[in-house]
Amino acid sequence: MPLSPASVAEQEYLKQIYLLHEDEGRATTQMLADRLGVKPPSVTAMIKRLAEDEDGPLVRHMPYHGVDLTERGVAVALEMLRHHRLIELFLSELLGVPWDRVHEEADRLEHVLSEDLEERIATKLGNPTVDPHGDPIPSREGVIMPREMVRLTELPVGATGVISRIDQQEGPVLQYLASLGLILEETVTVQSIAPFGGVVTVRVGMGGPDSVHALGGDLAKHILIALACDEAEGSRR
Amino acid sequence: MPLSPASVAEQEYLKQIYLLHEDEGRATTQMLADRLGVKPPSVTAMIKRLAEDEDGPLVRHMPYHGVDLTERGVAVALEMLRHHRLIELFLSELLGVPWDRVHEEADRLEHVLSEDLEERIATKLGNPTVDPHGDPIPSREGVIMPREMVRLTELPVGATGVISRIDQQEGPVLQYLASLGLILEETVTVQSIAPFGGVVTVRVGMGGPDSVHALGGDLAKHILIALACDEAEGSRR
DNA sequence: TCCTGAATTTAGACTCATCTAAATATAAGG
DNA sequence: CCTTATATTTAGATGAGTCTAAATTCAGGA
Ligand SMILES: [Mn+2]
Ligand SMILES: [Mn+2]
Ligand SMILES: [Mn+2]
Ligand SMILES: [Mn+2]
């Protein structure tokens, strides 16, 4: 992904537009303002600049109805995501930075990573496809390896699975999850789910009764599970 | 060195003012413009901003006679230099980036390195005091370990010494020197020096006649030598 | 179909860092 | 001591990215 004649601010907007489409299905002015920590008029102004970039539009603006990325915009967003996630893994594996702190570091480093360094890091890590949170790392060509996963809140009671992705970047939240043993690759079994997006009770690993924890629905929905192979998906057989 | 509420541009100016004082004895508007790749009026404008920083001046401006750093300015410059040189060594040792390319990478990374990462890198490298070019790495507290060295051009004919620092960052120059075997820790013996800053002929290592090379004075003066211990300094005994 | 509240955009201003062109200071030589 | 080349500073403009306040649009409910 050698391109990206975009400023840091532009890269940041494009990345957040991509991520909003991924987790909310759309990107509005307000949502972008919240995620970027700026006011709505700043977002509108930047969207206009991105829409009339001199080497072709990076976004399509539907006034009053949000914004989405052009092919060029997606390419820039995926490059930033690749940088971000490679850096997260690198910091975690090679410098022992804890998983709840790699995100903020990567957010600053991703914009100044050269293609050469990107390549060296990828090679050193063995061309990984997932970062320390289970987020997929796009390939050099911008391809994301698809993986089958369901949210913890969508699992049937009694089902067992492996935690494969935490869809949440905030340090304190990640720290809390880790304190309960809810980390990547850990096996969990659903004990109960309160209806209407309520509390999920899970057993962690193969442990006894003190490895059972109750999680609020808002938290649990950010935990993604790869079903155990010989488990029917979503049905209770 | 936790401080540095300075923008990237401010950090870059402060660093170059520091380096100019180190290698030229002073920093003028023109010299700064050259090193920073901007026009002289931009330098004047920035110097004024640095001189009246809201938390105290970072530089002293003597109009028409250059600029120097205040204590606060020195602290910021040394922090950048520490970041820069730690990053150079890190990239060189842990990612195998060749010594002629670490400088440009570090120039971008130094401004986004957190104190936490700085500390982890320093620890991983064993709290080093010199970078891959032999440039000293300031301590956390901003102290530079002094080392006795002379320029290759100042060595008497027949003297032997160890290359301890290359006072030059440009990639192609470093590549050329490396191609002659003129790298850090290598031993060299002066065969002859043409007068008036002329050509220096050196024998590299313990090699035979084909390890003898002639260097222009402009190049040779950037090669710093630590005298072999039992060699009288500067005298021919 | 109209009203209203929330989201969005427009208008206008500001800071930072840069530029070009013009004015001015310095230092060196006659 | 005066002249002049060069370095430096001033003046004024520009672009990126942000802000506040005001105007506009949209969508849902009466
Ligand atoms: Mn890249
Ligand atoms: Mn991640
Ligand atoms: Mn530091
Ligand atoms: Mn160096």
XYZ file of C-alpha atoms (C1' of nucleotides) and ligand atoms in Angstrom:
538
model
C 0.000 0.000 0.000
C 2.490 2.625 -1.064
C 0.086 5.496 -1.729
C -1.299 8.030 0.774
C -0.520 11.586 -0.232
C -2.851 12.610 2.591
C -2.241 14.679 5.702
C -2.437 13.146 9.157
C -5.853 14.730 9.698
C -7.151 13.416 6.385
C -5.856 9.926 7.181
C -7.569 10.060 10.563
C -10.926 11.064 9.065
C -10.746 8.386 6.368
C -9.897 5.723 8.938
C -12.825 6.697 11.178
C -15.243 6.800 8.252
C -14.164 3.270 7.388
C -14.514 2.041 10.972
C -17.926 3.685 11.398
C -19.226 1.927 8.309
C -17.840 -1.295 9.697
C -19.446 -1.027 13.109
C -22.474 1.191 12.562
C -23.218 0.750 8.886
C -22.906 4.469 8.179
C -20.865 7.572 9.035
C -22.650 10.802 9.931
C -21.221 14.196 10.760
C -22.115 13.838 14.423
C -20.622 10.354 14.786
C -17.386 11.513 13.186
C -17.246 14.610 15.383
C -17.596 12.392 18.469
C -14.936 9.894 17.432
C -12.464 12.526 16.289
C -12.971 14.895 19.197
C -13.861 17.871 16.985
C -17.038 19.896 16.407
C -19.502 19.076 13.620
C -18.633 22.096 11.426
C -15.011 20.903 11.330
C -16.211 17.555 10.033
C -18.307 19.141 7.303
C -15.351 21.259 6.236
C -12.998 18.289 6.059
C -15.533 16.132 4.224
C -15.730 18.773 1.548
C -11.971 18.859 1.178
C -11.862 15.055 0.951
C -14.644 15.034 -1.634
C -12.769 17.373 -3.927
C -9.232 16.162 -3.519
C -7.166 17.257 -6.460
C -6.191 13.676 -7.447
C -9.791 12.490 -7.293
C -12.403 12.236 -4.548
C -11.624 10.229 -1.409
C -15.220 10.315 -0.129
C -18.739 10.762 -1.443
C -20.760 13.314 0.472
C -24.543 12.964 0.622
C -25.369 16.278 2.301
C -27.394 15.764 5.482
C -27.121 11.994 5.011
C -23.572 11.095 5.837
C -20.501 10.169 3.908
C -18.851 7.088 2.485
C -15.476 6.220 1.031
C -14.530 5.968 -2.619
C -12.184 3.211 -3.722
C -9.285 5.596 -3.175
C -10.564 6.482 0.276
C -10.854 2.821 1.226
C -7.282 2.240 0.107
C -5.964 4.991 2.369
C -8.107 3.791 5.299
C -6.905 0.202 4.896
C -3.307 1.330 4.731
C -3.695 3.168 8.037
C -5.429 0.147 9.552
C -2.593 -2.107 8.402
C -0.032 0.269 9.887
C -2.021 0.609 13.119
C -2.475 -3.087 13.704
C 1.034 -4.110 12.698
C 2.365 -1.520 15.129
C 0.076 -2.757 17.898
C 1.320 -6.292 17.470
C 4.913 -5.176 17.182
C 4.767 -3.144 20.376
C 3.018 -5.945 22.173
C 5.318 -8.757 21.032
C 8.681 -7.027 20.870
C 8.492 -4.346 23.519
C 6.045 -5.889 25.950
C 3.640 -2.972 25.828
C 0.429 -4.191 27.525
C -2.538 -4.772 25.235
C -4.576 -2.000 26.802
C -1.970 0.605 25.855
C -0.876 -0.359 22.343
C -3.837 1.368 20.732
C -2.955 4.924 21.711
C 0.694 4.432 20.752
C -0.261 3.033 17.358
C -2.637 5.929 16.761
C 0.309 8.323 16.646
C 2.879 6.047 15.002
C 0.688 4.803 12.147
C 0.931 8.125 10.305
C 4.728 8.251 10.193
C 5.499 4.611 9.361
C 7.414 4.269 6.097
C 6.683 1.493 3.650
C 10.128 0.094 4.318
C 9.554 -0.106 8.055
C 6.074 -1.515 7.535
C 7.606 -4.288 5.481
C 10.353 -5.049 7.991
C 7.883 -5.196 10.857
C 5.518 -7.455 8.925
C 8.387 -9.794 8.070
C 9.721 -9.849 11.624
C 6.249 -10.783 12.903
C 5.784 -13.469 10.221
C 3.162 -11.594 8.157
C 0.486 -11.799 10.822
C -3.224 -11.514 10.001
C -4.548 -10.422 13.404
C -3.448 -7.870 16.000
C -3.394 -8.201 19.825
C -7.143 -7.530 20.006
C -7.990 -10.003 17.268
C -8.595 -7.183 14.791
C -7.696 -8.330 11.257
C -4.577 -6.882 9.643
C -5.187 -6.029 5.979
C -2.613 -7.446 3.583
C -0.205 -5.223 1.681
C -2.798 -5.255 -1.098
C -5.584 -4.187 1.233
C -7.321 -7.548 1.536
C -8.857 -8.590 4.840
C -8.998 -12.280 5.611
C -12.625 -13.107 6.510
C -13.297 -14.959 9.766
C -16.516 -16.461 11.114
C -17.460 -14.978 14.469
C -20.492 -14.145 16.584
C -20.897 -11.697 19.437
C -20.932 -13.172 22.916
C -24.457 -11.808 23.333
C -25.668 -13.836 20.351
C -24.401 -17.154 21.629
C -27.009 -19.691 22.875
C -26.910 -20.655 26.559
C -24.556 -23.569 27.117
C -22.437 -22.835 24.047
C -18.651 -22.851 24.291
C -16.279 -20.835 22.145
C -12.933 -19.144 21.953
C -12.539 -15.389 22.389
C -11.208 -14.268 19.023
C -11.619 -10.513 18.961
C -12.321 -7.633 21.313
C -14.092 -4.954 19.389
C -13.153 -2.133 21.744
C -10.041 -0.032 22.128
C -10.436 1.761 25.440
C -7.633 0.977 27.881
C -9.632 0.702 31.119
C -12.174 -1.611 29.508
C -9.484 -3.917 28.152
C -7.772 -3.915 31.526
C -11.001 -4.935 33.223
C -11.600 -7.773 30.773
C -8.068 -9.036 31.234
C -8.542 -8.954 35.022
C -11.423 -11.410 34.581
C -9.273 -13.655 32.414
C -11.203 -12.637 29.319
C -8.331 -12.473 26.887
C -7.722 -13.608 23.336
C -7.723 -17.362 22.744
C -9.407 -18.037 26.092
C -12.308 -20.476 26.059
C -15.644 -19.354 27.523
C -18.963 -21.054 28.150
C -22.234 -19.158 28.370
C -24.109 -19.920 31.603
C -27.043 -17.595 31.109
C -28.202 -14.577 29.167
C -30.762 -12.164 30.555
C -33.224 -11.107 27.838
C -33.377 -7.688 26.177
C -29.623 -7.085 25.945
C -29.080 -7.855 29.599
C -26.371 -9.475 31.664
C -24.379 -12.373 30.227
C -22.919 -14.890 32.639
C -19.881 -16.789 31.402
C -17.512 -19.417 32.746
C -13.915 -18.713 31.800
C -11.651 -21.534 30.677
C -12.037 -24.860 32.463
C -11.943 -23.247 35.905
C -14.320 -23.806 38.815
C -17.109 -21.622 40.121
C -14.928 -18.587 40.874
C -14.154 -18.290 37.178
C -17.758 -17.368 36.493
C -18.400 -13.698 35.756
C -21.379 -11.545 34.892
C -20.931 -8.997 32.100
C -23.220 -6.159 31.083
C -24.664 -6.500 27.602
C -22.898 -3.361 26.383
C -19.587 -4.899 27.302
C -20.378 -8.445 26.186
C -21.376 -7.432 22.677
C -17.798 -6.313 22.054
C -16.480 -9.806 22.718
C -16.417 -11.862 19.538
C -16.385 -15.629 19.646
C -15.190 -18.199 17.146
C -17.430 -21.184 17.681
C -15.806 -24.411 18.807
C -15.461 -26.484 15.669
C -17.877 -29.298 16.528
C -20.515 -26.872 17.808
C -23.536 -26.202 15.630
C -23.642 -22.503 14.958
C -26.497 -20.726 16.690
C -28.793 -23.787 16.935
C -29.137 -25.925 20.042
C -28.906 -29.060 17.852
C 12.673 14.170 29.848
C 8.923 14.266 30.144
C 8.305 17.846 29.019
C 7.866 19.151 25.446
C 4.595 20.970 24.977
C 5.960 22.015 21.598
C 4.666 21.401 18.095
C 6.588 19.220 15.676
C 7.826 22.331 13.853
C 8.974 23.945 17.085
C 10.793 20.769 18.112
C 12.498 20.640 14.738
C 13.695 24.255 14.965
C 14.978 23.807 18.520
C 16.859 20.659 17.544
C 18.524 22.344 14.578
C 19.477 25.389 16.630
C 21.134 23.040 19.104
C 22.970 21.109 16.391
C 24.118 24.280 14.627
C 25.650 25.587 17.849
C 27.324 22.226 18.252
C 28.843 22.097 14.800
C 29.144 25.735 13.747
C 29.259 27.592 17.028
C 26.212 29.680 16.154
C 22.809 29.551 14.498
C 21.820 32.221 11.998
C 18.580 32.692 10.123
C 20.158 31.585 6.868
C 21.767 28.460 8.310
C 18.463 27.428 9.858
C 16.581 28.084 6.647
C 19.023 25.825 4.787
C 18.851 22.970 7.271
C 15.088 23.109 7.661
C 14.301 23.558 3.987
C 12.302 26.751 4.497
C 12.815 30.408 3.524
C 14.490 32.925 5.863
C 11.285 34.857 6.693
C 9.730 31.644 8.004
C 12.699 31.220 10.326
C 12.421 34.759 11.652
C 8.714 34.239 12.285
C 9.259 30.988 14.167
C 12.132 32.414 16.212
C 9.827 35.138 17.432
C 7.209 32.623 18.451
C 9.838 30.546 20.286
C 11.191 33.642 22.034
C 7.819 34.534 23.453
C 6.406 31.133 24.262
C 3.658 31.495 26.819
C 5.402 29.255 29.387
C 8.690 31.108 29.064
C 11.155 31.731 26.224
C 12.690 28.733 24.455
C 15.278 30.834 22.564
C 17.029 34.182 22.845
C 16.907 36.223 19.673
C 19.706 38.706 18.950
C 18.194 40.413 15.885
C 20.532 40.238 12.895
C 22.980 38.168 14.971
C 21.436 34.769 15.316
C 19.667 32.861 18.010
C 20.526 30.589 20.913
C 18.621 28.295 23.228
C 17.464 29.010 26.747
C 17.689 26.279 29.359
C 14.154 25.249 28.451
C 15.049 25.225 24.763
C 18.063 23.022 25.402
C 15.884 20.607 27.358
C 13.480 20.191 24.442
C 16.348 19.832 21.942
C 18.053 17.185 24.051
C 14.823 15.280 24.443
C 14.418 15.158 20.667
C 18.040 14.106 20.247
C 17.562 11.325 22.783
C 14.452 10.131 20.987
C 16.167 10.380 17.611
C 19.255 8.447 18.552
C 17.475 5.780 20.582
C 15.199 5.195 17.604
C 18.164 4.991 15.217
C 19.811 2.353 17.356
C 16.563 0.482 17.850
C 15.836 0.341 14.140
C 19.381 -0.686 13.397
C 19.667 -3.401 16.050
C 16.167 -4.823 16.147
C 14.870 -4.339 12.629
C 18.084 -4.443 10.647
C 17.553 -1.062 9.023
C 20.881 -0.120 7.409
C 22.812 2.703 9.086
C 22.459 5.007 6.109
C 18.661 4.921 6.359
C 17.933 5.098 10.096
C 18.349 8.861 10.202
C 15.380 9.753 8.011
C 13.129 7.261 9.765
C 14.089 8.634 13.177
C 13.448 12.172 12.007
C 9.755 11.391 11.673
C 9.364 9.000 14.599
C 11.148 11.118 17.213
C 8.216 13.540 17.477
C 5.592 10.906 18.279
C 7.549 8.713 20.714
C 5.877 8.525 24.127
C 7.901 8.583 27.325
C 6.750 5.046 28.021
C 8.008 3.754 24.684
C 11.237 5.727 25.038
C 11.826 3.993 28.343
C 11.050 0.531 27.004
C 13.354 1.020 24.038
C 16.168 2.314 26.231
C 15.799 -0.668 28.553
C 15.664 -3.165 25.697
C 18.878 -1.705 24.279
C 20.607 -1.688 27.678
C 20.557 2.093 28.181
C 23.009 2.793 25.374
C 25.083 5.974 25.244
C 25.845 6.097 21.522
C 23.792 5.581 18.362
C 24.765 3.740 15.138
C 26.810 6.738 13.935
C 28.609 7.165 17.245
C 26.473 10.186 18.106
C 26.007 10.435 21.886
C 22.582 9.633 23.326
C 21.636 12.099 26.081
C 20.484 10.473 29.314
C 16.895 10.764 30.536
C 18.079 13.805 32.486
C 19.639 15.396 29.398
C 23.253 14.697 30.214
C 25.684 13.838 27.430
C 28.587 11.589 28.271
C 31.765 13.389 27.099
C 34.206 11.471 24.884
C 37.690 12.416 23.679
C 37.904 12.471 19.898
C 39.724 14.201 17.073
C 38.803 14.631 13.444
C 40.570 12.351 10.995
C 41.997 15.481 9.339
C 43.677 16.501 12.577
C 45.496 13.248 13.120
C 49.300 13.204 12.578
C 50.651 11.039 9.763
C 51.308 7.522 10.988
C 48.773 7.704 13.815
C 46.339 4.866 14.354
C 42.890 5.154 15.878
C 39.401 3.767 15.988
C 36.504 5.338 14.096
C 34.144 6.409 16.855
C 31.705 8.765 15.241
C 30.558 9.844 11.798
C 29.436 13.415 11.990
C 27.238 13.259 8.912
C 23.731 12.005 8.294
C 23.365 11.842 4.538
C 22.562 8.374 3.262
C 24.720 8.256 0.129
C 27.773 9.551 2.020
C 27.354 6.924 4.741
C 26.891 4.248 2.108
C 30.105 5.288 0.389
C 32.061 5.238 3.620
C 30.724 1.795 4.466
C 31.718 0.572 1.009
C 35.326 1.484 1.856
C 35.100 -0.362 5.155
C 35.020 2.911 7.053
C 32.488 1.962 9.719
C 32.216 2.429 13.456
C 34.832 0.614 15.574
C 37.081 0.051 12.560
C 40.779 0.826 13.057
C 42.442 3.217 10.637
C 46.005 4.420 10.128
C 46.830 7.714 8.475
C 49.238 7.273 5.563
C 49.429 10.873 4.431
C 47.633 14.191 4.613
C 47.852 16.761 1.860
C 48.187 20.254 3.324
C 45.475 22.964 3.302
C 42.539 20.636 4.017
C 43.463 18.279 1.212
C 43.215 14.575 0.606
C 43.727 12.174 3.503
C 45.060 8.710 2.728
C 44.163 5.997 5.234
C 44.770 2.294 5.645
C 41.671 0.501 6.912
C 41.984 -2.198 9.556
C 44.999 -4.487 9.314
C 44.424 -5.109 5.618
C 46.980 -4.988 2.830
C 47.545 -2.343 0.141
C 44.050 -2.592 -1.351
C 42.600 -1.396 1.927
C 44.182 1.984 1.415
C 41.815 4.776 0.388
C 42.061 8.465 -0.362
C 39.386 10.733 1.105
C 38.634 14.360 0.334
C 39.184 16.699 3.264
C 35.505 17.664 3.363
C 34.597 14.048 3.864
C 37.457 13.143 6.216
C 36.691 15.907 8.653
C 33.389 14.232 9.471
C 35.161 11.085 10.631
C 35.962 11.275 14.324
C 38.674 9.135 15.841
C 39.252 7.955 19.374
C 43.006 7.696 19.689
C 44.452 4.264 20.384
C 45.128 4.230 24.109
C 48.913 4.049 24.051
C 49.191 6.700 21.366
C 50.322 10.158 22.396
C 47.556 12.563 21.394
C 48.549 14.867 18.567
C 52.296 14.678 19.106
C 54.601 12.417 17.158
C 56.433 11.538 20.477
C -49.835 18.894 5.740
C -47.622 21.503 9.041
C -44.614 22.127 13.154
C -40.839 21.416 15.735
C -36.405 19.635 17.610
C -32.198 17.745 16.294
C -28.679 17.297 12.966
C -26.216 19.594 9.500
C -24.296 23.155 6.922
C -22.904 28.035 6.164
C -20.600 32.243 7.556
C -16.995 34.308 9.568
C -12.990 34.224 12.528
C -8.676 32.364 14.468
C -3.918 29.955 14.923
C 0.100 27.915 12.965
C 3.381 27.615 9.594
C 4.615 28.814 5.453
C 5.458 31.979 1.226
C 6.899 36.398 -1.872
C 8.127 41.054 -2.243
C 9.765 45.004 -0.144
C 12.215 47.526 3.461
C 16.150 47.709 6.473
C 20.337 46.643 8.997
C 25.194 44.993 9.011
C 29.792 44.638 7.826
C 33.417 45.148 4.718
C 36.046 47.767 1.293
C 37.200 51.834 -1.002
C 33.259 57.971 6.219
C 30.558 56.489 2.589
C 28.914 52.769 -0.487
C 27.306 48.515 -1.453
C 26.470 43.507 -1.292
C 24.315 40.383 1.610
C 21.688 38.870 5.491
C 17.746 39.787 7.992
C 13.412 41.457 9.154
C 8.777 43.453 8.072
C 4.513 43.462 5.571
C 1.009 41.129 3.657
C -1.010 36.854 1.712
C -2.154 31.862 1.731
C -3.767 27.106 3.095
C -4.917 23.669 6.566
C -7.614 22.755 10.300
C -10.166 24.228 13.851
C -13.819 27.103 16.411
C -18.586 29.723 17.586
C -22.842 31.507 16.175
C -26.364 31.611 12.902
C -29.032 29.687 9.141
C -30.903 25.652 7.005
C -32.655 21.021 6.278
C -34.703 16.798 7.701
C -37.760 13.566 9.830
C -41.253 12.382 12.912
C -45.503 13.514 15.232
C -49.678 16.251 15.643
Mn 1.979 1.419 4.228
Mn -6.280 -3.389 17.695
Mn 11.159 11.711 25.914
Mn 22.775 9.360 14.385
